[in-house]
Coordinates of C-alpha atoms and ligand atoms in Angstrom, one line a residue:
X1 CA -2.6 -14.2 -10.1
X2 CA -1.0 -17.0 -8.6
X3 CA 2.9 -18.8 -9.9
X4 CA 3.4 -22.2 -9.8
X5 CA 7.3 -23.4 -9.5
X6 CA 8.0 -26.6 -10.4
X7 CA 11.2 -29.0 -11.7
X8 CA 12.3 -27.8 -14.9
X9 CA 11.6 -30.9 -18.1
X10 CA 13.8 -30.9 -21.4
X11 CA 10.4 -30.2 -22.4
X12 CA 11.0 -26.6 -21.0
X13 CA 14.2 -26.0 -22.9
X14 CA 12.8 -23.9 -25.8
X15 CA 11.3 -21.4 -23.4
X16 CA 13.9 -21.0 -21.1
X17 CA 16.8 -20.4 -23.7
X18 CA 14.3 -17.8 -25.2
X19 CA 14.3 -16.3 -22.0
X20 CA 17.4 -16.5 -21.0
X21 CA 18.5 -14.7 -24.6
X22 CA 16.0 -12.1 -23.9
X23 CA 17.8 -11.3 -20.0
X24 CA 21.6 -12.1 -20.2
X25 CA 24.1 -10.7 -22.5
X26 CA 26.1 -13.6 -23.0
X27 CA 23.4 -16.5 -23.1
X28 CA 23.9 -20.0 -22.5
X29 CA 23.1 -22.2 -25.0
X30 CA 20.8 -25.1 -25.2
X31 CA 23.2 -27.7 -24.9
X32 CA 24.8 -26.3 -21.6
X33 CA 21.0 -26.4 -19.8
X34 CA 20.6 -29.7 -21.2
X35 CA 23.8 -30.6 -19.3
X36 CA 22.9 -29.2 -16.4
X37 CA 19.2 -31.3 -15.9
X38 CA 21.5 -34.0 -16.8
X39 CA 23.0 -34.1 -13.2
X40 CA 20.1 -33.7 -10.9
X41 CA 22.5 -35.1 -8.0
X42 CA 24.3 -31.7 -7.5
X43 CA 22.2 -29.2 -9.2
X44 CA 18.7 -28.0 -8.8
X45 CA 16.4 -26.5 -11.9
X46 CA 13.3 -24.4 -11.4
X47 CA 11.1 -23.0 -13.6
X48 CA 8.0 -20.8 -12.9
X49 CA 4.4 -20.8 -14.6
X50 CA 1.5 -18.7 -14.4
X51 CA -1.5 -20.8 -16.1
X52 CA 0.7 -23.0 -17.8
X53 CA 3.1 -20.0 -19.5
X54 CA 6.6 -19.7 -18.3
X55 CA 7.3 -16.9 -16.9
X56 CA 10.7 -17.5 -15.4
X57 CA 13.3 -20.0 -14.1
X58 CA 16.4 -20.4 -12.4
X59 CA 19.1 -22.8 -11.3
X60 CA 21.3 -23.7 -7.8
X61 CA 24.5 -25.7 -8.2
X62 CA 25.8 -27.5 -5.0
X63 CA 29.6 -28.1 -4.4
X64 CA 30.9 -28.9 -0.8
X65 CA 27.9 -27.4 1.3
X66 CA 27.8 -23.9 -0.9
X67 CA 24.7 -23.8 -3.1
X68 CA 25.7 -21.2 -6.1
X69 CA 22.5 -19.9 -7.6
X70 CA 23.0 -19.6 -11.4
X71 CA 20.7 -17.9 -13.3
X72 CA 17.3 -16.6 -12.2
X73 CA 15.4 -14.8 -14.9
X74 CA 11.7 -13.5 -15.1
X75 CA 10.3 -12.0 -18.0
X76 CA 10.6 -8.8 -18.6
X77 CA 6.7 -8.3 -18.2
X78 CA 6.3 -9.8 -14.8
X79 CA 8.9 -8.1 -13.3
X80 CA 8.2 -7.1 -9.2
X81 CA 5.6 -9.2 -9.1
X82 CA 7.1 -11.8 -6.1
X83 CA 8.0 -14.0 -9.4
X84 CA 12.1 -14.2 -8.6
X85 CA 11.3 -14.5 -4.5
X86 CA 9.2 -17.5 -5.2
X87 CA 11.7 -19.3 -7.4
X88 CA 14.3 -18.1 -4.7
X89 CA 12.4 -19.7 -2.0
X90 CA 12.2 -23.3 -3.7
X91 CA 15.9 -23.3 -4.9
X92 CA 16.7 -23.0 -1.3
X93 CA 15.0 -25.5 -0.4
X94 CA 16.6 -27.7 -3.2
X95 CA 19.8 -26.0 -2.2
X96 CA 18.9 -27.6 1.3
X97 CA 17.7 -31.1 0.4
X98 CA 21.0 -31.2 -1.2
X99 CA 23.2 -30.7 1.8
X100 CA 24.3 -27.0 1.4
X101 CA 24.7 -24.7 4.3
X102 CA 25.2 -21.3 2.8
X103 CA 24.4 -19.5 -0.2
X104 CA 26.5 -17.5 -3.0
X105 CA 26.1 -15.8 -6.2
X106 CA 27.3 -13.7 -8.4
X107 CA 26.1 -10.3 -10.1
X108 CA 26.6 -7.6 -12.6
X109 CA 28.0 -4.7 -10.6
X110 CA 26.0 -2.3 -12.2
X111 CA 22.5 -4.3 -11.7
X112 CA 21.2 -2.8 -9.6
X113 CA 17.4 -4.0 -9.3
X114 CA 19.0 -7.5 -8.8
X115 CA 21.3 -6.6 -6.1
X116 CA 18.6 -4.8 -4.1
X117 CA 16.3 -8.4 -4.6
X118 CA 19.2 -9.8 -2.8
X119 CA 19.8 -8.0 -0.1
X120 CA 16.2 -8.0 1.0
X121 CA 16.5 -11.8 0.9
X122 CA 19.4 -11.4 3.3
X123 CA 22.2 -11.7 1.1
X124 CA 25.6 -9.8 2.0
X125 CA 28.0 -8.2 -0.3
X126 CA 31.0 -10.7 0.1
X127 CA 33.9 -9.2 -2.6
X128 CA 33.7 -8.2 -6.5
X129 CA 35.4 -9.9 -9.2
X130 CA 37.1 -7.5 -11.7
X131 CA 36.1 -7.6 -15.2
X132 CA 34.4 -11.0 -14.7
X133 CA 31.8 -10.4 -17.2
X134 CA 34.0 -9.1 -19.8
X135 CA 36.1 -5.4 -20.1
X136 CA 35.0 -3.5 -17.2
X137 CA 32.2 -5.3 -16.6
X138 CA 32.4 -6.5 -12.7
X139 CA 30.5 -9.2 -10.0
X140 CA 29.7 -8.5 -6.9
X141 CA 29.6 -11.6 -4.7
X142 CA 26.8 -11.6 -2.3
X143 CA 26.6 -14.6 -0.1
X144 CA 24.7 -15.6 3.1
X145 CA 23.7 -18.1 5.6
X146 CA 21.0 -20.6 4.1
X147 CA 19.0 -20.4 7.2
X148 CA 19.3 -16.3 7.0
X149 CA 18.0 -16.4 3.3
X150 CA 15.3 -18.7 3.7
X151 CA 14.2 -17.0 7.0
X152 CA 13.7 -13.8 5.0
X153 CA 10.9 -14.7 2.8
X154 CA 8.3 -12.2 3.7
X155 CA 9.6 -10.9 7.0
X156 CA 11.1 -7.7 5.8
X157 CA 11.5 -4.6 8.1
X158 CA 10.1 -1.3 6.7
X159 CA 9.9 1.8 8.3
X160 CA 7.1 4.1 6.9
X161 CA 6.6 8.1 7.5
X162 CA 3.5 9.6 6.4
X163 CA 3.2 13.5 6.5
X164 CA 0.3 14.4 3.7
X165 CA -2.3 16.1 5.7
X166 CA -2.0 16.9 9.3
X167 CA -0.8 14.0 11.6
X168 CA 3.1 13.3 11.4
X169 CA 3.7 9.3 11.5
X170 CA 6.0 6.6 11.4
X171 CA 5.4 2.9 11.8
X172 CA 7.7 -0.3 11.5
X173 CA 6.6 -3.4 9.9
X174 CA 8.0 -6.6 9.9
X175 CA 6.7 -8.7 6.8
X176 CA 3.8 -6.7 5.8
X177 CA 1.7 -7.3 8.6
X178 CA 3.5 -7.5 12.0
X179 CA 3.3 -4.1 13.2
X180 CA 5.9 -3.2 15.1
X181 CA 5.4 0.5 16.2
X182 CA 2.7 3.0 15.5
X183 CA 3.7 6.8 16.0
X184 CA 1.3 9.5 15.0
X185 CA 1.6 13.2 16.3
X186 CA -1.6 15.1 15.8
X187 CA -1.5 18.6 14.8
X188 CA -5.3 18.7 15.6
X189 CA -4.9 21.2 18.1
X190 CA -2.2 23.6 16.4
X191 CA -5.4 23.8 13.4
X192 CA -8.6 23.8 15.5
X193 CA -9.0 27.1 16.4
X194 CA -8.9 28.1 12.3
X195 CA -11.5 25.7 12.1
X196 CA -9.5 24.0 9.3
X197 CA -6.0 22.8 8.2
X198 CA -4.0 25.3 7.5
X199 CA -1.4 24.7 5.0
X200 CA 1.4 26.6 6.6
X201 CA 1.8 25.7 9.8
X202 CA 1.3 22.0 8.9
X203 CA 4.7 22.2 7.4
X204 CA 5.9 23.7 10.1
X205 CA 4.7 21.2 12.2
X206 CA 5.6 18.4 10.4
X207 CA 9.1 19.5 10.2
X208 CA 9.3 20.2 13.8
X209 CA 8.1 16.7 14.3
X210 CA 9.6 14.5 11.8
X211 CA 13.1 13.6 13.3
X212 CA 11.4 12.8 17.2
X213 CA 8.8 10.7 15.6
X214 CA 11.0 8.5 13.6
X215 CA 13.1 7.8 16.5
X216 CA 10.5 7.2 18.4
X217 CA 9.4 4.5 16.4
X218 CA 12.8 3.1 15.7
X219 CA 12.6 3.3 19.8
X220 CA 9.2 1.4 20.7
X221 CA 10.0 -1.0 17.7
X222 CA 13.7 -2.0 19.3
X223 CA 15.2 -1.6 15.7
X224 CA 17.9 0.7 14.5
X225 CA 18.4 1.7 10.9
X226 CA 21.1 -1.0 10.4
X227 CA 18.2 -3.5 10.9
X228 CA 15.8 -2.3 8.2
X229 CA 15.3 -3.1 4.5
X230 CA 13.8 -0.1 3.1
X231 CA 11.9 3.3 3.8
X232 CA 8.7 3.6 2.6
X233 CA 7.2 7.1 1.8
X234 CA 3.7 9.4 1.2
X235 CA 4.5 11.0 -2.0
X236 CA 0.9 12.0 -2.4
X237 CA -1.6 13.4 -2.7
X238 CA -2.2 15.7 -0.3
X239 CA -0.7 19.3 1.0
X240 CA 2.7 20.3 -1.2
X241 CA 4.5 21.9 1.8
X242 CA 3.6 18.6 3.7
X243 CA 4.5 16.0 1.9
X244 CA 7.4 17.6 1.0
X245 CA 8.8 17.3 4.5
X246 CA 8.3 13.4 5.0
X247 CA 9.8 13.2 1.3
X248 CA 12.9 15.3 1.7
X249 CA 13.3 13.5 5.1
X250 CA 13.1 10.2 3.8
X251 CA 15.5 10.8 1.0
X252 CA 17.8 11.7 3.4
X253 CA 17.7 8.9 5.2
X254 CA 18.0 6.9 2.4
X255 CA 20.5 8.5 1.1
X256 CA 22.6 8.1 4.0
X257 CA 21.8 4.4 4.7
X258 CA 22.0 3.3 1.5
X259 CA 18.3 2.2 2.0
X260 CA 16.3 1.8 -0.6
X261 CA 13.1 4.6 -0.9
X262 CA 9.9 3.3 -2.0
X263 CA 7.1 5.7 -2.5
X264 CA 3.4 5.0 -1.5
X265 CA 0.1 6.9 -2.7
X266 CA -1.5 8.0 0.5
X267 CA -4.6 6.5 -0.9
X268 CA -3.5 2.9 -1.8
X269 CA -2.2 3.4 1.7
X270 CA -6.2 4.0 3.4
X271 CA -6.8 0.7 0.9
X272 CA -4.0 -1.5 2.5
X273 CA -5.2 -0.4 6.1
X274 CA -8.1 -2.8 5.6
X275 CA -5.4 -6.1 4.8
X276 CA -3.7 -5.2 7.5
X277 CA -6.5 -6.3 10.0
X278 CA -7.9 -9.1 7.8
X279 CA -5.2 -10.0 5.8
X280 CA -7.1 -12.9 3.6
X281 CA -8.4 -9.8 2.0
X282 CA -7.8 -10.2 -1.4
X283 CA -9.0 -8.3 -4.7
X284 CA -11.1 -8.6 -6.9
X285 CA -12.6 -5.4 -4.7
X286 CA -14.5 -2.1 -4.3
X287 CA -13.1 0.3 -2.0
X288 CA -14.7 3.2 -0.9
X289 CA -12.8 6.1 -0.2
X290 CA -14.0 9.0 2.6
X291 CA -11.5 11.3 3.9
X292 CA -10.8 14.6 4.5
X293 CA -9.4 15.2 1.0
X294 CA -11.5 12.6 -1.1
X295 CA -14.6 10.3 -1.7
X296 CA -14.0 7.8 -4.3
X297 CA -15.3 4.3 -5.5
X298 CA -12.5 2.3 -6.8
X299 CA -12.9 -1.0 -8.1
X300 CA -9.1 -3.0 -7.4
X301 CA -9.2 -5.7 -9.4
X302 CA -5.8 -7.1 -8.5
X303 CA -3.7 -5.4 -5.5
X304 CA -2.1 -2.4 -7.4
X305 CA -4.6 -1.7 -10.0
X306 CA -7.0 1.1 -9.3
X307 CA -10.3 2.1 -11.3
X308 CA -11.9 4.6 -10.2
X309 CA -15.5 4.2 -11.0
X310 CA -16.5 8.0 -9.8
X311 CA -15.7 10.8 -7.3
X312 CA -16.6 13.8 -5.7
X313 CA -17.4 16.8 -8.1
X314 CA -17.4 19.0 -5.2
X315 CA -16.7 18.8 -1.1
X316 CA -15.8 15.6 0.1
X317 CA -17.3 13.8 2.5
X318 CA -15.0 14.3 6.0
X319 CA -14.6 17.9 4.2
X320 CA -18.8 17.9 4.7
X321 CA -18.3 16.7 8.3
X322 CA -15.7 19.4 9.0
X323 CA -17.5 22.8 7.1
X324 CA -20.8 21.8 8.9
X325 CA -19.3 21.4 12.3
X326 CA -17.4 24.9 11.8
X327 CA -21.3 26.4 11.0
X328 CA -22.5 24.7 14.2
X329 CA -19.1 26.2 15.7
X330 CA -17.9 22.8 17.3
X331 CA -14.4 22.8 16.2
X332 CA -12.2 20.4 13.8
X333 CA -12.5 17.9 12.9
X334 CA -15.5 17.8 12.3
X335 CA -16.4 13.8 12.0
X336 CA -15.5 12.3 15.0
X337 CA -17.9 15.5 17.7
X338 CA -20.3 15.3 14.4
X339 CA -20.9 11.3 14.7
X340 CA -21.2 11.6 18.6
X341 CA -23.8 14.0 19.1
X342 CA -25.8 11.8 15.8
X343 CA -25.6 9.4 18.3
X344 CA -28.5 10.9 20.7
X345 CA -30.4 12.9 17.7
X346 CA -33.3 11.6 15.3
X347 CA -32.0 10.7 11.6
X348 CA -35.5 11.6 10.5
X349 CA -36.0 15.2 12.0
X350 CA -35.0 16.6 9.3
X351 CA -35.1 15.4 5.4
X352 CA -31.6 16.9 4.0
X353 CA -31.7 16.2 0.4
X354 CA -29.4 12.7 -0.9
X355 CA -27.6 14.3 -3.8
X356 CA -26.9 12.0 -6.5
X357 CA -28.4 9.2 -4.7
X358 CA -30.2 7.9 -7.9
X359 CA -28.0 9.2 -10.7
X360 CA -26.8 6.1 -12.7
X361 CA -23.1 6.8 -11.9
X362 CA -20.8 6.7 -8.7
X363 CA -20.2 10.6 -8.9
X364 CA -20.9 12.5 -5.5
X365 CA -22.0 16.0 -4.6
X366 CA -21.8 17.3 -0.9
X367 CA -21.8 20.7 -1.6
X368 CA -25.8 20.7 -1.9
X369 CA -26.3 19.2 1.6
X370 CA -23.8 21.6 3.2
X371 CA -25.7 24.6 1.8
X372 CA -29.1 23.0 2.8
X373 CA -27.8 22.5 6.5
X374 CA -26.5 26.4 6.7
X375 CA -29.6 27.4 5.1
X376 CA -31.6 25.3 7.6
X377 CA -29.9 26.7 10.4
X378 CA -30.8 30.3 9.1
X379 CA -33.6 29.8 8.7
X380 CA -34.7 28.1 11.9
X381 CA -33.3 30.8 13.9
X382 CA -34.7 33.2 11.5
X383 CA -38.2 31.6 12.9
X384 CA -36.5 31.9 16.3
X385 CA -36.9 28.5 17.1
X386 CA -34.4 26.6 19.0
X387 CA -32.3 24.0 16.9
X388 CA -31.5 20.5 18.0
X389 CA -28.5 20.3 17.6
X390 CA -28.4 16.1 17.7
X391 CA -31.2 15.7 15.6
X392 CA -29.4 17.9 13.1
X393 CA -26.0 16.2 13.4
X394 CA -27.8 12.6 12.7
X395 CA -29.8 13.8 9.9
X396 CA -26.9 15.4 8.0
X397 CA -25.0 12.5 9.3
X398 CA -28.0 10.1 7.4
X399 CA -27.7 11.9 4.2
X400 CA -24.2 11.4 3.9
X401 CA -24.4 8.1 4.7
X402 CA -27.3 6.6 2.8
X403 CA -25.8 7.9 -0.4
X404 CA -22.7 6.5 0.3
X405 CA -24.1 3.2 1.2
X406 CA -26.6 3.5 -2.1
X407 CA -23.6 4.0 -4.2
X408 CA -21.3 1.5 -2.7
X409 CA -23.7 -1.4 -2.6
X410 CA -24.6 -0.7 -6.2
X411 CA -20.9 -0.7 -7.5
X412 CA -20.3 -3.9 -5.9
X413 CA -23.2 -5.2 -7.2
X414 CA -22.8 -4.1 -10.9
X415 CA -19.2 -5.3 -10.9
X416 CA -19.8 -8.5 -9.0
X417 CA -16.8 -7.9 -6.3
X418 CA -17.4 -10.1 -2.7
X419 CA -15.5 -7.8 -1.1
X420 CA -15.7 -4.5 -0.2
X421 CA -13.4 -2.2 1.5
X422 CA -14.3 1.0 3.7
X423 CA -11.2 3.6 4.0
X424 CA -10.3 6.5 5.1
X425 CA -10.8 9.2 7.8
X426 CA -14.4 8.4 8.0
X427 CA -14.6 4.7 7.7
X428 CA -14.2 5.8 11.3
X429 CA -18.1 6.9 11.7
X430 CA -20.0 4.2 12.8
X431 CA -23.1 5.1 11.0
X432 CA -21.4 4.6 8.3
X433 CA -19.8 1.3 9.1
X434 CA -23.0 -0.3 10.0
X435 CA -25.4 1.1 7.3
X436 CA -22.8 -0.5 5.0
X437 CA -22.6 -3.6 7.0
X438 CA -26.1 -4.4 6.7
X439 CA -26.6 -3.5 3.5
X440 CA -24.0 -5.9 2.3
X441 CA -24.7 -8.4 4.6
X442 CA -27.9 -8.6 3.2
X443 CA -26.0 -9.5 -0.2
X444 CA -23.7 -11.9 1.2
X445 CA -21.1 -9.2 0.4
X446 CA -18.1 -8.9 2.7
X447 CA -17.3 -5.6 4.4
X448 CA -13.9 -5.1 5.8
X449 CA -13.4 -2.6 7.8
X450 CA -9.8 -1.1 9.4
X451 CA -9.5 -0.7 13.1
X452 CA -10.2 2.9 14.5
X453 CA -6.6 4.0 15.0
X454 CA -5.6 2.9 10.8
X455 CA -9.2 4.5 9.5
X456 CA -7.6 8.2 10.1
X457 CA -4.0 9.2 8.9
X458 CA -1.3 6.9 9.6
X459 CA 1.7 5.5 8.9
X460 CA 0.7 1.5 9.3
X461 CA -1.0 1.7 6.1
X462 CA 1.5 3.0 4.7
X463 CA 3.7 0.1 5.5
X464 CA 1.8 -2.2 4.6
X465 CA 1.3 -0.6 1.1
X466 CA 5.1 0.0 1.0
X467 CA 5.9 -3.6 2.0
X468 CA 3.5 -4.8 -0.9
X469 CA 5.3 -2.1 -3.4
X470 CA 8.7 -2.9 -2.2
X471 CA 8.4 -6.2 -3.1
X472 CA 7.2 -5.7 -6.5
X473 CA 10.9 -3.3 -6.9
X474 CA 9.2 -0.3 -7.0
X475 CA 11.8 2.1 -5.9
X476 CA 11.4 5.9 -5.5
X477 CA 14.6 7.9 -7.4
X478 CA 16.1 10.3 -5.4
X479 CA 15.4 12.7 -7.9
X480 CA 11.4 12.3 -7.0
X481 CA 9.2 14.8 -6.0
X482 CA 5.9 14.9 -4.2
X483 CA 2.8 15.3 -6.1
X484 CA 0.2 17.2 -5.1
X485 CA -2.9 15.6 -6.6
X486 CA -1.3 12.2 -7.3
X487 CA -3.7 9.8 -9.1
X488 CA -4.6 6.5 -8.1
X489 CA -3.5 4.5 -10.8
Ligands
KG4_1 O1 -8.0 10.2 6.2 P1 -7.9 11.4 7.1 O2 -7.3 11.2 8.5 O3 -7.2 12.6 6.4 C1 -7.3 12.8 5.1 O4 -6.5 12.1 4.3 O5 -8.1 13.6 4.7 O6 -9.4 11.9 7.2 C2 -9.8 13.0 8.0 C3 -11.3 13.3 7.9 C4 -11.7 14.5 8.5 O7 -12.5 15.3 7.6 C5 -12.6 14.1 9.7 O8 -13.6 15.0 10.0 C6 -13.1 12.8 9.1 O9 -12.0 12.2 8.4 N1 -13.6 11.9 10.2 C7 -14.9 11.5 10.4 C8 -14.9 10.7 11.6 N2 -13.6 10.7 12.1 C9 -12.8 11.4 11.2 N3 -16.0 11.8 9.7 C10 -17.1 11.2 10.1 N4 -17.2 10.5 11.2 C11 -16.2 10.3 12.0 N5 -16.3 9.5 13.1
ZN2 ZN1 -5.9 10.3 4.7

């Protein structure tokens, strides 16, 4: 959806005043915004439309090289959608054309959505005025440079921590997409030798980890806390005891720097990875999901909406990877030793069965295929033949992967997306990556695919998803918990 901001016409008037009742208290009338458009030397008047509908305005006064910004109301409905930062950005550049240097304005003490726009757009709290909107009733002044304001469209700084599964991670971001630092400790070797995650000592783990790695981030990124705008979290889904940690961490440190918390799904977060290398990415899209946790088709038809067209019934498909590399006894996780050794087998040695492959929907079911690969391996040594361990690898490897593809290509297809997006912890298998490549090639579809190091857990992703939620005014309370099995919604 895209907002156009243009001058505001008399023509406007009945909207705005309908708008401004429905925001303020104490309203201005008609005749005082007719007034105002009638002295376009000193004052600038904006409104904003989204296909032709107003969907907000707002107003800059200039006296003496201090632009006041008056008014700046969205409707209710299209709140956090970037609507005030765009009529922000042209009334400074009114503000500008009309000599002013700095910026000032006043709001409601208690607002404080509004005050927390502000500050992200660089504004600082300059004094309160007592009872100036009535008994007990207060403004806070904010004020800033002009330059400082206008240099803050889309370059906030975010620090992200990510603790869901089994890699603790923190990542700055400057503006959504200038990665600052990338932190990720890896349990991996703490869990190998159960063959597994194991619940327990990931929060452990994670808690031993937690304070290091956000330093360390802060560290490589040359940034102390003073310099960020907000904290963006994992809330879920994933392990209870782990997300927990990052959680109760990152309320902390909210709650001591007066940041603001903003809470990311760890699986909008795999979704965002993909922007963050191409970021012309843009819905509509199908994403497919494939981690350790989850296999999903999700058609995003704008950036924070999320169908989900089907899922797993049973294993998913890194959880495949990982249970039939614990049979073959060649450690966790099982994806990455699983996609090397396909590398030098034959897909075709062995015709594993494609669950699902031609049912009419977008569910999945790995179970099957992991019980025909343990019951393979029985019964080859049964036989006391020797197994070929590559040629097994890449033809459980093919039957994961041509289903995927199948069911990918077709959802794209059906809803006639151009894009589609690969995520997760085993977007990072390159048999998958081409298969789907080709296949959508074929179709003119395109494929975007993250970088290695933002397929697997991380906290990049999460920034970037954070950045995109922060912006909207999405704020976690600190009263929030973390949720287990948190939908994508
Ligand atoms: O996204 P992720 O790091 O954690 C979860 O959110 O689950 O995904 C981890 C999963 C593991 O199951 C791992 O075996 C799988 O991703 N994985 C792979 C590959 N690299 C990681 N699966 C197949 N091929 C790979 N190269
Ligand atoms: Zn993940």
């Amino acid at each position: 959806m895209s907002v156009d901001v243009r001058e505001m016409a008399y023509a406007d008037l009945d909207g705005v005043v309908a708008l401004e009742e429905a925001t303020f208290p104490s309203p201005w009338s008609r005749a005082t915004f007719a007034d105002e458009l009638a002295r376009p030397h000193s004052r600038g008047w904006l409104v904003a439309e989204e296909a032709g509908v107003l969907v907000g305005y707002g107003g800059v006064m200039v006296v003496d090289g201090e632009a006041h910004l008056m008014n700046i109301a969205v409707r209710s409905d299209r709140r956090r959608e970037g609507v005030a930062s765009a009529l922000l950005d042209e009334l400074v550049a009114r503000a500008r054309e009309l000599g002013a240097d700095r910026v000032t304005l006043e709001v409601r003490a208690e607002s404080d959505e509004p005050i927390a726009f502000y500050r992200s757009r660089g504004m600082q709290l300059a004094g309160r005025r007592a009872g100036y909107y009535g008994p007990g009733v207060d403004a806070l002044i904010m004020s800033a440079d002009i330059d400082e304001v206008a240099a803050s469209a889309g370059s906030e700084l975010i620090l992200a921590i990510e603790t869901s599964c089994d890699e603790t991670a923190a990542a700055i971001m400057r503006g959504g997409t200038e990665l600052l630092s990338n932190v990720v400790a890896s349990q991996v070797d703490f869990h190998a030798r159960f063959g597994g995650v194991v619940p327990e000592i990931a929060s452990r783990k994670h808690t031993e980890a937690i304070v290091g790695v956000v330093d360390e981030a802060l560290e490589q990124a040359g940034v102390s806390f003073a310099d960020l705008d907000a904290i963006a979290v994992t809330y879920g889904p994933g392990l209870i005891g782990a997300l927990v940690v990052g959680v109760a961490y990152a309320k902390g440190l909210s709650l001591a720097t007066g940041l603001p918390l903003v809470g990311v799904n760890h699986l909008e977060g795999h979704i965002f990875a993909s922007a963050l290398a191409e970021p012309d990415i843009e819905p509509p899209l199908v994403a497919l999901v494939v981690s350790g946790g989850h296999t999903s088709l999700v058609h995003v038809p704008e950036w924070g909406v999320y169908e989900t067209l089907g899922q797993t019934l049973d294993d998913a498909a890194g959880e495949a990877f990982d249970k039939v590399a614990k049979v073959l006894g060649l450690g966790y996780p099982g994806g990455p030793v699983i996609s090397k050794l396909a590398e030098e087998g034959d897909p075709r040695a062995i015709d594993f069965p494609r669950a699902m492959m031609h049912s009419r929907d977008y569910r999945f079911s790995l179970s099957g295929l992991k019980t025909a690969v343990i019951n393979h391996i029985r019964h080859e040594r049964e036989a006391g033949r020797e197994i070929s361990v590559p040629d097994l690898a890449a033809s459980f490897q093919a039957a994961v992967v041509d289903v995927q593809v199948a069911k990918t290509v077709r959802a794209a297809e059906e809803l006639g997306v151009r894009t589609v997006c690969l995520a997760g912890g085993v977007a990072a298998n390159p048999s998958l990556r081409e298969g789907l490549r080709e296949a959508l090639a074929a179709r003119s579809i395109r494929l975007s695919v993250p970088p290695f190091a933002f397929c697997t857990d991380n906290a990049a992703m999460i920034a970037a998803a954070g950045t995109w939620r922060f912006r909207r005014g999405d704020r976690l309370g600190l009263d929030a918990e973390a949720v287990a099995d948190l939908p994508l919604a």
